[in-house]
Every structure is written in C-alpha cells, then in structure tokens.
Short mmCIF file of C-alpha atoms in Angstrom, two decimals:
data_model
loop_
_atom_site.label_atom_id
_atom_site.label_comp_id
_atom_site.label_asym_id
_atom_site.label_seq_id
_atom_site.Cartn_x
_atom_site.Cartn_y
_atom_site.Cartn_z
CA MET W 2 0.00 0.00 0.00
CA LYS W 3 2.80 2.39 1.00
CA ALA W 4 4.70 1.63 -2.22
CA VAL W 5 1.60 2.35 -4.29
CA VAL W 6 1.05 5.67 -2.52
CA VAL W 7 4.68 6.67 -3.05
CA LEU W 8 4.65 5.67 -6.72
CA LEU W 9 1.38 7.48 -7.31
CA ALA W 10 2.69 10.60 -5.57
CA LEU W 11 5.85 10.60 -7.70
CA ALA W 12 4.06 9.85 -10.98
CA GLY W 13 1.46 12.50 -10.21
CA ALA W 14 4.16 15.03 -9.35
CA LEU W 15 6.02 14.31 -12.60
CA ALA W 16 2.88 14.51 -14.71
CA LEU W 17 1.74 17.71 -13.02
CA GLN W 18 5.21 19.26 -13.27
CA THR W 19 5.17 18.85 -17.05
CA THR W 20 1.56 19.91 -17.50
CA LEU W 21 0.90 22.60 -14.91
CA SER W 22 4.15 24.38 -15.68
CA GLY W 23 2.05 25.78 -18.54
CA LEU W 24 4.95 25.24 -20.91
CA THR W 25 6.57 28.41 -19.65
CA ILE W 26 10.13 28.75 -18.50
CA ASN W 27 9.23 30.95 -15.56
CA GLY W 28 6.30 28.74 -14.59
CA ALA W 29 8.48 25.65 -14.66
CA ARG W 30 11.17 27.22 -12.52
CA MET W 31 8.73 28.38 -9.89
CA VAL W 32 7.91 24.96 -8.52
CA ASN W 33 9.55 21.54 -8.31
CA LEU W 34 6.74 19.13 -7.52
CA VAL W 35 9.03 16.10 -7.41
CA VAL W 36 10.97 17.69 -4.54
CA VAL W 37 7.66 18.39 -2.81
CA ALA W 38 6.57 14.75 -3.29
CA VAL W 39 9.89 13.38 -2.00
CA VAL W 40 9.85 15.57 1.14
CA TYR W 41 6.18 14.76 1.71
CA VAL W 42 6.84 11.03 1.47
CA ALA W 43 9.89 11.33 3.74
CA LEU W 44 7.92 13.20 6.41
CA MET W 45 5.05 10.75 6.16
CA TYR W 46 6.93 7.44 6.02
CA GLY W 47 10.49 8.06 7.28
CA SER W 48 14.03 8.22 6.01
CA VAL W 49 14.25 4.88 4.15
CA THR W 50 11.08 5.53 2.16
CA GLY W 51 12.21 9.12 1.61
CA LEU W 52 15.55 7.85 0.33
CA MET W 53 13.86 5.39 -2.05
CA ALA W 54 11.36 7.99 -3.22
CA GLY W 55 14.19 10.47 -3.79
CA THR W 56 16.13 7.95 -5.84
CA ALA W 57 13.13 6.90 -7.92
CA GLY W 58 11.77 10.41 -8.44
CA GLY W 59 15.16 11.93 -9.15
CA LEU W 60 16.19 9.25 -11.64
CA ALA W 61 12.82 9.46 -13.39
CA GLN W 62 13.14 13.23 -13.62
CA ASP W 63 16.71 12.92 -14.91
CA THR W 64 15.82 10.41 -17.60
CA LEU W 65 12.83 12.45 -18.72
CA ALA W 66 14.61 15.80 -18.69
CA GLY W 67 17.59 14.66 -20.73
CA GLY W 68 20.46 15.86 -18.57
CA ILE W 69 23.11 13.74 -16.88
CA VAL W 70 21.26 10.83 -15.31
CA GLY W 71 21.93 10.61 -11.59
CA ILE W 72 22.46 14.22 -10.55
CA GLY W 73 18.80 14.82 -9.76
CA GLY W 74 18.66 11.31 -8.27
CA LEU W 75 21.60 12.03 -5.98
CA SER W 76 20.27 15.39 -4.80
CA LYS W 77 16.78 14.05 -4.20
CA THR W 78 18.10 10.95 -2.43
CA ILE W 79 19.98 13.19 -0.02
CA ILE W 80 17.03 15.48 0.69
CA GLY W 81 14.65 12.51 0.95
CA PHE W 82 16.89 10.81 3.49
CA LEU W 83 17.64 13.96 5.48
CA SER W 84 13.98 15.04 5.52
CA GLY W 85 13.05 11.61 6.87
CA VAL W 86 15.77 11.74 9.55
CA LEU W 87 14.83 15.29 10.61
CA GLY W 88 11.15 14.40 10.53
CA ALA W 89 11.83 11.53 12.94
CA HIS W 90 13.92 13.63 15.33
CA PHE W 91 11.80 16.78 15.46
CA ILE W 92 8.08 17.33 15.77
CA VAL W 93 6.95 18.32 12.31
CA ALA W 94 3.22 17.93 12.74
CA GLN W 95 2.50 21.67 12.67
CA PRO W 96 2.33 23.79 9.51
CA LEU W 97 5.31 26.02 10.34
CA PRO W 98 7.91 23.25 10.89
CA ARG W 99 6.61 21.49 7.79
CA PHE W 100 6.89 24.69 5.77
CA VAL W 101 10.46 25.13 7.00
CA MET W 102 11.22 21.53 5.98
CA PHE W 103 9.92 22.07 2.44
CA VAL W 104 11.74 25.39 2.05
CA GLY W 105 15.00 24.02 3.51
CA ALA W 106 14.82 20.86 1.41
CA THR W 107 14.26 22.88 -1.78
CA ILE W 108 17.28 25.07 -1.08
CA ALA W 109 19.44 22.07 -0.11
CA HIS W 110 18.33 20.23 -3.25
CA GLU W 111 19.25 23.15 -5.51
CA VAL W 112 22.63 23.60 -3.82
CA VAL W 113 23.49 19.90 -4.27
CA PHE W 114 22.07 19.80 -7.83
CA GLN W 115 23.97 22.87 -9.03
CA GLY W 116 27.06 21.85 -7.05
CA VAL W 117 27.30 18.42 -8.67
CA TYR W 118 26.62 19.93 -12.13
CA ALA W 119 29.41 22.44 -11.51
CA LEU W 120 31.76 19.60 -10.56
CA VAL W 121 30.82 17.43 -13.53
CA GLU W 122 30.95 20.22 -16.08
CA ALA W 123 33.99 21.87 -14.49
CA ARG W 124 32.29 25.24 -14.38
CA GLY W 125 31.64 27.81 -11.67
CA PHE W 126 28.96 27.20 -9.05
CA ARG W 127 25.91 29.26 -10.08
CA LEU W 128 22.98 29.86 -7.77
CA GLN W 129 20.30 32.43 -8.51
CA PHE W 130 18.84 33.46 -5.20
CA THR W 131 15.57 35.14 -6.19
CA PRO W 132 14.24 32.27 -8.35
CA LEU W 133 15.46 29.77 -5.75
CA LEU W 134 13.71 31.52 -2.87
CA THR W 135 10.54 31.86 -4.97
CA GLN W 136 10.65 28.16 -5.78
CA ALA W 137 11.31 27.29 -2.12
CA LEU W 138 8.35 29.37 -0.91
CA ILE W 139 6.00 27.96 -3.55
CA ASN W 140 7.18 24.41 -2.81
CA GLY W 141 6.47 25.12 0.87
CA ILE W 142 2.96 26.30 0.14
CA VAL W 143 2.28 23.35 -2.18
CA GLY W 144 3.62 20.91 0.44
CA LEU W 145 1.46 22.39 3.18
CA THR W 146 -1.55 22.27 0.87
CA ALA W 147 -0.85 18.59 0.17
CA PHE W 148 -0.70 17.83 3.91
CA PHE W 149 -3.89 19.85 4.48
CA ILE W 150 -5.77 18.03 1.73
CA VAL W 151 -4.67 14.57 2.87
CA GLU W 152 -5.20 15.17 6.59
CA ARG W 153 -8.22 17.45 6.64
CA GLY W 154 -9.80 16.83 3.24
CA PRO W 155 -11.76 13.67 4.10
CA GLY W 156 -13.04 15.25 7.36
CA LEU W 157 -14.18 18.38 5.55
CA VAL W 158 -16.01 16.35 2.92
CA GLN W 159 -17.73 14.23 5.59
CA GLY W 160 -18.69 17.36 7.53
CA ARG W 161 -20.20 18.93 4.45
CA ARG W 162 -22.14 15.73 3.69
CA ALA W 163 -23.42 15.63 7.27
CA ARG W 164 -24.57 19.26 7.10
CA ARG W 165 -26.34 18.60 3.79
CA GLY W 166 -27.99 15.51 5.32
CA ARG W 167 -29.48 17.63 8.14
CA TYR W 168 -31.31 19.86 5.69
CA MET S 238 10.06 -3.49 24.46
CA LEU S 239 13.59 -4.92 24.45
CA ASP S 240 12.91 -6.28 20.98
CA ASN S 241 11.95 -2.83 19.76
CA ILE S 242 15.11 -1.24 21.15
CA GLN S 243 17.27 -3.95 19.55
CA ARG S 244 15.47 -3.55 16.22
CA THR S 245 16.00 0.22 16.28
CA THR S 246 19.71 -0.06 17.03
CA VAL S 247 20.15 -2.61 14.25
CA ALA S 248 17.99 -0.65 11.80
CA ARG S 249 19.92 2.64 12.11
CA PRO S 250 23.28 1.35 10.84
CA ARG S 251 21.39 -0.52 8.10
CA THR S 252 19.66 2.69 7.03
CA GLY S 253 22.98 4.50 7.01
CA LEU S 254 24.55 1.73 4.95
CA LEU S 255 21.64 1.79 2.51
CA PHE S 256 22.00 5.56 2.18
CA LEU S 257 25.74 5.24 1.54
CA ALA S 258 25.19 2.46 -1.00
CA VAL S 259 22.62 4.50 -2.91
CA ILE S 260 24.86 7.58 -2.89
CA VAL S 261 27.84 5.56 -4.14
CA GLY S 262 25.58 4.05 -6.83
CA HIS S 263 24.60 7.53 -7.99
CA VAL S 264 28.19 8.72 -8.03
CA ILE S 265 29.20 5.71 -10.17
CA LEU S 266 26.25 6.36 -12.50
CA ILE S 267 27.20 10.02 -12.89
CA SER S 268 30.90 9.22 -13.33
CA SER S 269 30.12 6.74 -16.10
CA GLN S 270 28.52 9.55 -18.12
CA VAL S 271 31.07 12.30 -17.52
CA GLN S 272 33.52 11.09 -20.16
CA SER S 273 31.25 9.51 -22.76
CA ARG S 274 28.16 11.72 -22.33
CA ALA S 275 26.28 8.78 -23.80
CA GLY S 276 23.77 8.77 -20.98
CA VAL S 277 21.98 5.62 -19.97
CA PRO S 278 20.17 4.87 -23.24
CA VAL S 279 18.20 1.82 -22.13
CA LEU S 280 16.96 3.38 -18.89
CA GLU S 281 16.24 6.70 -20.62
CA GLY S 282 14.53 4.97 -23.54
CA VAL S 283 12.27 2.83 -21.39
CA THR S 284 11.36 5.59 -18.94
CA PHE S 285 10.75 8.17 -21.65
CA GLY S 286 8.83 5.73 -23.84
CA VAL S 287 6.49 4.81 -21.02
CA PHE S 288 6.13 8.25 -19.49
CA SER S 289 5.55 10.04 -22.81
CA ARG S 290 2.26 8.09 -23.01
CA VAL S 291 1.37 9.30 -19.52
CA GLN S 292 2.30 12.84 -20.56
CA GLN S 293 0.11 12.60 -23.66
CA ALA S 294 -2.81 11.35 -21.58
CA THR S 295 -2.27 13.98 -18.88
CA ALA S 296 -2.03 16.77 -21.46
CA GLY S 297 -5.29 15.52 -23.01
CA VAL S 298 -7.02 15.39 -19.64
CA PHE S 299 -5.84 18.88 -18.71
CA ARG S 300 -6.94 20.30 -22.04
CA PHE S 301 -10.34 18.69 -21.55
CA VAL S 302 -10.65 19.91 -17.96
CA GLY S 303 -9.34 23.36 -18.92
CA SER S 304 -11.88 23.68 -21.69
CA GLY S 305 -14.63 22.40 -19.38
CA TRP S 306 -13.58 24.83 -16.67
CA SER S 307 -13.55 27.82 -19.02
CA ASN S 308 -16.97 26.81 -20.29
CA TYR S 309 -18.19 26.55 -16.70
CA VAL S 310 -16.84 30.01 -15.89
CA ASP S 311 -18.54 31.38 -18.99
CA LEU S 312 -21.81 29.77 -17.97
CA ARG S 313 -21.65 31.32 -14.51
CA GLY S 314 -21.48 34.78 -16.08
CA VAL S 315 -24.93 34.48 -17.60
CA ARG S 316 -26.64 32.72 -14.74
CA GLY S 317 -28.69 35.79 -13.79
CA GLU S 318 -30.61 35.82 -17.05
CA ASN S 319 -33.77 33.85 -17.62
CA GLU S 320 -33.62 30.12 -18.28
CA THR S 321 -34.22 30.11 -22.01
CA LEU S 322 -31.95 33.02 -22.75
CA ARG S 323 -29.24 31.65 -20.50
CA SER S 324 -29.12 28.27 -22.19
CA ARG S 325 -29.13 29.96 -25.60
CA VAL S 326 -26.40 32.42 -24.70
CA SER S 327 -24.25 29.79 -23.03
CA GLU S 328 -24.59 27.54 -26.02
CA LEU S 329 -23.54 30.35 -28.31
CA GLU S 330 -20.68 31.28 -26.04
CA VAL S 331 -19.40 27.73 -25.97
CA ARG S 332 -19.61 27.61 -29.74
CA LEU S 333 -17.87 30.94 -30.01
CA GLN S 334 -15.08 29.72 -27.74
CA GLU S 335 -14.69 26.60 -29.79
CA GLN S 336 -14.66 28.54 -33.05
CA ARG S 337 -12.19 31.05 -31.66
CA ALA S 338 -9.92 28.27 -30.48
CA LEU S 339 -10.24 26.58 -33.86
CA ALA S 340 -9.50 29.82 -35.68
CA LEU S 341 -6.42 30.48 -33.56
CA ARG S 342 -5.24 26.94 -34.07
CA ALA S 343 -5.81 27.18 -37.81
CA GLU S 344 -3.87 30.46 -37.84
CA ARG S 345 -0.96 28.86 -36.05
CA LEU S 346 -1.02 25.80 -38.28
CA GLN S 347 -1.25 28.06 -41.33
CA ALA S 348 1.86 29.88 -40.17
CA ALA S 349 3.58 26.56 -39.63
CA LEU S 350 2.47 25.32 -43.06
CA ASN S 351 3.62 28.52 -44.73
CA LEU S 352 7.01 27.98 -43.18
CA GLN S 353 6.87 24.31 -44.13
CA SER S 354 6.39 25.22 -47.79
CA ALA S 355 8.94 28.04 -47.64
CA VAL S 356 11.84 25.99 -46.31
CA ALA S 357 13.80 23.78 -48.64
CA VAL S 358 14.31 21.04 -46.08
CA PRO S 359 11.59 18.44 -45.38
CA THR S 360 9.77 19.13 -42.13
CA LEU S 361 7.16 17.52 -39.93
CA ALA S 362 4.62 19.46 -37.86
CA ALA S 363 4.47 18.45 -34.20
CA GLU S 364 2.59 19.54 -31.12
CA VAL S 365 4.20 20.23 -27.76
CA ILE S 366 2.57 17.87 -25.27
CA ALA S 367 4.59 18.45 -22.12
CA GLY S 368 6.67 21.18 -20.58
CA TYR S 369 9.79 21.20 -18.47
CA VAL S 370 10.05 18.17 -16.24
CA ASN S 371 13.07 19.49 -14.39
CA PRO S 372 13.34 23.19 -13.55
CA GLY S 373 17.09 23.13 -14.21
CA ILE S 374 16.92 21.63 -17.71
CA LEU S 375 14.77 23.20 -20.42
CA THR S 376 13.35 20.39 -22.53
CA VAL S 377 9.84 19.88 -23.87
CA THR S 378 8.13 16.78 -25.24
CA ILE S 379 6.56 16.69 -28.72
CA ASP S 380 4.01 14.21 -30.04
CA ARG S 381 6.17 12.86 -32.89
CA GLY S 382 8.74 10.12 -32.54
CA SER S 383 10.77 7.52 -34.36
CA ALA S 384 7.63 6.11 -36.00
CA ASP S 385 7.24 9.47 -37.78
CA GLY S 386 10.89 9.57 -38.85
CA VAL S 387 12.17 11.73 -36.02
CA LEU S 388 15.78 11.04 -35.09
CA GLU S 389 18.12 12.28 -32.42
CA ASP S 390 19.80 15.63 -33.14
CA MET S 391 17.23 16.76 -35.70
CA ALA S 392 16.58 20.49 -35.59
CA VAL S 393 13.24 21.83 -34.37
CA ILE S 394 12.01 25.18 -35.64
CA ALA S 395 8.97 27.43 -35.31
CA PRO S 396 7.53 29.92 -37.82
CA VAL S 397 9.57 32.70 -36.22
CA GLY S 398 12.86 30.95 -35.61
CA VAL S 399 14.91 28.15 -34.13
CA VAL S 400 13.43 26.24 -31.18
CA GLY S 401 16.04 23.58 -30.40
CA ARG S 402 17.06 20.04 -31.25
CA VAL S 403 15.80 16.54 -30.59
CA ILE S 404 17.76 14.78 -27.90
CA GLY S 405 17.70 11.04 -27.57
CA PRO S 406 16.50 8.50 -27.04
CA VAL S 407 13.43 9.05 -29.21
CA ALA S 408 10.25 7.11 -28.34
CA ALA S 409 7.96 5.71 -31.03
CA HIS S 410 5.41 8.52 -30.75
CA ALA S 411 7.19 11.17 -28.72
CA ALA S 412 10.51 12.95 -28.60
CA ARG S 413 12.31 15.28 -26.28
CA VAL S 414 13.45 18.67 -27.54
CA GLN S 415 16.26 20.56 -25.88
CA LEU S 416 15.41 24.24 -26.21
CA LEU S 417 18.07 26.59 -27.51
CA VAL S 418 17.70 28.69 -24.35
CA ASP S 419 18.73 25.75 -22.15
CA GLN S 420 22.08 26.47 -20.57
CA HIS S 421 23.49 23.23 -22.03
CA ALA S 422 22.42 24.04 -25.63
CA ALA S 423 24.26 25.81 -28.43
CA ALA S 424 24.10 26.49 -32.17
CA GLY S 425 26.47 27.76 -34.83
CA ALA S 426 25.43 31.30 -35.76
CA VAL S 427 26.31 34.33 -37.85
CA ILE S 428 25.37 38.00 -37.74
CA GLU S 429 23.33 38.30 -40.93
CA ARG S 430 24.50 41.83 -41.82
CA SER S 431 28.24 41.44 -41.34
CA ARG S 432 28.51 37.60 -41.56
CA ALA S 433 30.51 37.57 -38.33
CA GLY S 434 30.47 33.97 -37.09
CA GLY S 435 30.18 32.60 -33.58
CA MET S 436 28.22 30.25 -31.40
CA VAL S 437 24.92 31.02 -29.68
CA VAL S 438 24.48 29.36 -26.29
CA GLY S 439 21.63 29.32 -23.81
CA ARG S 440 22.02 31.00 -20.46
CA ASP S 441 20.15 31.23 -17.21
CA ALA S 442 19.45 34.95 -17.43
CA ASP S 443 17.57 37.55 -19.43
CA PRO S 444 18.07 37.79 -22.40
CA THR S 445 18.27 34.06 -22.57
CA LEU S 446 20.93 33.70 -25.29
CA ARG S 447 24.59 34.65 -25.53
CA MET S 448 26.77 34.73 -28.66
CA ASP S 449 30.28 33.49 -27.99
CA LEU S 450 33.46 33.27 -30.05
CA VAL S 451 32.82 36.47 -32.03
CA SER S 452 36.06 38.33 -32.67
CA TYR S 453 36.31 41.72 -30.98
CA LEU S 454 37.15 43.13 -34.43
CA ALA S 455 33.85 41.92 -35.90
CA ASP S 456 31.18 44.41 -36.93
CA VAL S 457 28.24 43.81 -34.57
CA LYS S 458 25.52 46.36 -33.78
CA ILE S 459 22.52 46.28 -31.45
CA GLY S 460 19.48 45.05 -33.37
CA ASP S 461 21.49 42.94 -35.83
CA LEU S 462 19.72 39.75 -36.87
CA VAL S 463 21.42 36.53 -35.74
CA VAL S 464 20.82 33.48 -37.93
CA THR S 465 22.05 29.90 -37.94
CA SER S 466 25.28 29.29 -39.82
CA GLY S 467 24.64 25.62 -40.55
CA ALA S 468 28.20 24.84 -39.49
CA ASP S 469 27.11 22.72 -36.54
CA GLY S 470 25.51 20.12 -38.79
CA ILE S 471 22.20 20.24 -36.92
CA TYR S 472 20.45 23.52 -37.67
CA PRO S 473 19.87 24.38 -41.34
CA ARG S 474 21.63 27.54 -42.49
CA GLY S 475 19.81 30.90 -42.42
CA PHE S 476 17.11 30.36 -39.79
CA THR S 477 16.46 33.21 -37.39
CA ILE S 478 17.78 32.83 -33.86
CA GLY S 479 17.15 36.35 -32.57
CA TRP S 480 18.45 39.90 -32.42
CA VAL S 481 21.54 41.34 -30.80
CA GLU S 482 20.51 43.06 -27.59
CA THR S 483 23.90 44.08 -26.23
CA ALA S 484 27.35 43.99 -27.84
CA ASP S 485 30.37 44.97 -25.76
CA ARG S 486 34.08 44.36 -25.82
CA GLY S 487 34.42 41.15 -23.80
CA GLU S 488 37.40 39.47 -22.24
CA GLY S 489 40.35 38.45 -24.40
CA LEU S 490 39.85 38.37 -28.14
CA TYR S 491 36.08 38.06 -28.15
CA LYS S 492 33.07 40.29 -27.92
CA SER S 493 30.45 39.89 -25.22
CA ILE S 494 27.11 39.66 -27.01
CA THR S 495 23.62 38.87 -25.71
CA VAL S 496 20.83 37.83 -28.06
CA LYS S 497 17.09 38.16 -27.61
CA PRO S 498 15.49 35.02 -29.09
CA SER S 499 12.89 35.45 -31.81
CA VAL S 500 10.87 32.51 -30.50
CA ASP S 501 8.65 33.09 -27.47
CA PHE S 502 9.58 30.02 -25.45
CA ARG S 503 6.81 30.76 -22.94
CA SER S 504 4.08 29.72 -25.36
CA LEU S 505 5.33 26.90 -27.55
CA GLU S 506 2.48 24.86 -28.99
CA GLU S 507 3.24 23.83 -32.57
CA VAL S 508 6.72 23.28 -33.96
CA LEU S 509 8.33 21.78 -37.06
CA VAL S 510 10.90 19.03 -36.93
CA VAL S 511 13.47 19.28 -39.72
CA LEU S 512 13.56 15.76 -41.12
CA ARG S 513 17.18 15.87 -42.10
CA PRO S 514 19.55 13.77 -40.02
CA ALA S 515 22.35 15.70 -38.40
CA ARG S 516 25.64 15.56 -40.28
CA LYS S 517 29.13 15.98 -38.95
CA ALA S 518 29.95 19.59 -38.06
CA ILE S 519 31.89 21.37 -40.83
CA PRO S 520 34.74 23.77 -40.19
CA GLU S 521 34.04 27.50 -40.45
CA GLU S 522 35.73 29.56 -43.17
CA SER S 523 38.32 30.58 -40.62
CA GLY S 524 39.39 26.98 -40.40
CA GLU S 525 38.48 26.74 -36.73
CA PRO S 526 36.02 23.88 -36.18
CA PRO S 527 32.97 24.82 -34.10
CA SER S 528 32.49 22.97 -30.85
CA GLY S 529 29.01 21.75 -31.85
CA PRO S 530 25.66 22.25 -30.22
CA ALA S 531 25.87 19.59 -27.54
CA ARG S 532 27.80 20.89 -24.61
#
C-alpha cells in the first residue's frame, strides 16, 4: 500500500510538473513538484522511504529531462533521506515546521544539484537566489496544501455531507 | 520493548549503509557519463517511452478539464438571465469559444504550413505535449517520434525561428526537444549583416541567449539579426535565432554579445521538426572547427 502511494505521488508530481508548468520557462522554474513529493513522502513514512522515493523520483526526472542521469537522483536521495531523519527527530506535525522543511529541502536540493553539475561540467557554481527563494516558498505552500488536503480533506467532505444531510 | 530497542539499534546502521550504498551508486552512475556523455540509453529509452504516453494522456485530460472549466466560468457569467436566454447564450458562447480556439489553431497551423512550404528542407509538424520536467533543464516533449521519422539531433524550428534540437533516445510517438535557451544548448550562428560567425548558447538569465566566439574586431551592432550558420551540422543555415541586444568588448579576443530570441519560449504549442539527419559539423571559413551544439 505504501509503495503504491509513493509511486502514485511521484508519478502525479512528474505529470503535473510537465503539465501545470504551462509550458513556460518561468512557470516551470517556480515549482519543483518532485521535490515536494519526496519531502512529503519522507515526512510521512520516514528516512528509508524518503531515500527510495528520492532515488526513484530523481532518476525518473533525470531520464525524462535529458540531462546527466543521476544528478537529480543524488540530490533528491539526499534530501529525501535527510527530511526523513529530521522528521523523525523533530516534531513536524505543525504547519510552520513542515513549511520550514519544504523550504529548507528545496534550497538544499538546488545547492546539491547545481554543485554536482558544476563539478561534472567543471564550471563555476551558479545559484540564482531570487528564483530559488521563490521556488522554495511555492514548494512550501504546495507541500502544506498537500498535507492539508490529505489530513483534513476527508473530514471536511464528511462534515459537508453531514450538514447537507441535516437539511 | 527490548525487541523494539534492539530492532532500532540494528535498523539505524542498516539505514545508514543503505544511504551510503545509494549515494555511491549515484556517483558511479554520474561518473560513467562524464567522459562519454552517452547517458543511460536503455533506462532513458524505457522511462521516456512509457512516461511520454502518460504525458500525452495527462495533457489531453488537462486540455479537456481546462476547456470544461472555461466553459463553466462562462456559464456562470450568464446565470442571472432567464432560463431560455441563459441556455441559448451559453450555447452560443461555448460555440464561439470553440470557433475562436479553432481559428487560432488554424492560424498557427497556417503559419507553420507557410514555413513548411517556404523551407527547402523536409519538415514535420508536431505539437508540444509536455513542458519542463526538471526546472534546471529546459526540454519539452513533442508528439512525434521515431515512428514518424524523427531522429536524435534533428533540428526543431517554429515559424519565427529556431526552437532547439531533438535529444535522444526518441520514443515511437514522442521525442524530447532541448530548447536553444537551455544552458546546455548551443548552435552555430552568424550575424546576418556582417557575416561575423560565432556560437549562440543558452544562459540562465535575461536575455536568454549569448553569442560566444565572435572576434572583438567583428562588426556587430545592437538590433542585428542573428541566424544559424549551418556549421554545426544540426540547424539548417539561415534560420532566425534572434536579435543582438547588447554587444560589448568582452574578455580576451572576443566580444560579449547577448541575443534576444525570436521565439517566445513561454508559449510553444506547434513546432516543425526538420527531417534531415544531423551531419558531422563542418569547419568555419576561418578553419576553426565549431564545438558543436551539444555541450
């Protein structure tokens, strides 16, 4: 069951990333749904599942995007594992700590991703702060929304049904 | 209780070992591609082949939902009117939307067809079905693949200029296109007015293109048209890349030139694939061979 949920989350994130980006460069750079899915899975299921999800999601993204296969996998494996470890050591059941986790993971992912690319291509380390912070904030909001929908969504739907039933 | 404690203490080193093993695996995978740049063709081929179908389906679903949503929004606007008039108006509005969409699509296809008949090279019209899967790498997916004659390294153009090139592996009914504005892409180029040669490369800034390897003695002015030179063996000669936006004396023997692309990469929908296999890059007139588009 857990494997199915993780696979669905990753496949959904990949499909949405390519479709909802609206085929625009700026739109695509504003959010990285695979990072959101990996961190979400890591916080929900722990470091090992986060690690596996990071590997699978990162490799899938690498093979689909056409860059060097493994760089996205490596960076997402690291953030998946670390998010799971931090999620197990700290209380991340409230929106603010979760938001911080998503934002921190996005920044860490970009640093590792660009760092490894810089090493492989023997070029300078480039990090654009404004787009990165924008992406981190949007990833944080998307992650919180995902938690909200999964945790509160069924209750809200049941409540609405119950209210309708009374009338 | 004791069992649980023992399990936890055993599990932690195992998790650490698993993490290390996966990291080492990734490093080996990356290292294997650094020299050859061949990628992992089987893995890429299988993943892309399977996922391109998912992308096609998702794009279809989103188009359907998007059109349904816009129709719904339109219907809400006329809800206040009486029942008969409302249904009539909404029906007409839906039809109008459909006709407008069809007209716009026909206009775009007409432009593509005009280009198709104007260019000497054989081309194939294709639709963009998916956007950028990875924010760091600018590639899009088109709905034509090896079954339609699309091969790796074929050029992709739009009515207004060069879009990019097909990067492999190509699936049966889908292909990945590396956009020219991607920071790992490049094309042989010349300034049309002065015929000063160089290489246009993508960059992660605005404007999104840079022209390298242009001698500081070359005659380059702001607003000059930049076209493909054909020297890279991928892009046919003479296609528009963009216009010079800034031209300064750069470091060493070269100018520092930025180019504004003629193609609006924010709204790519229909493109043309140049059905001419890439040939080996030819040397420029200066005798210096270009480094080729794949960086």
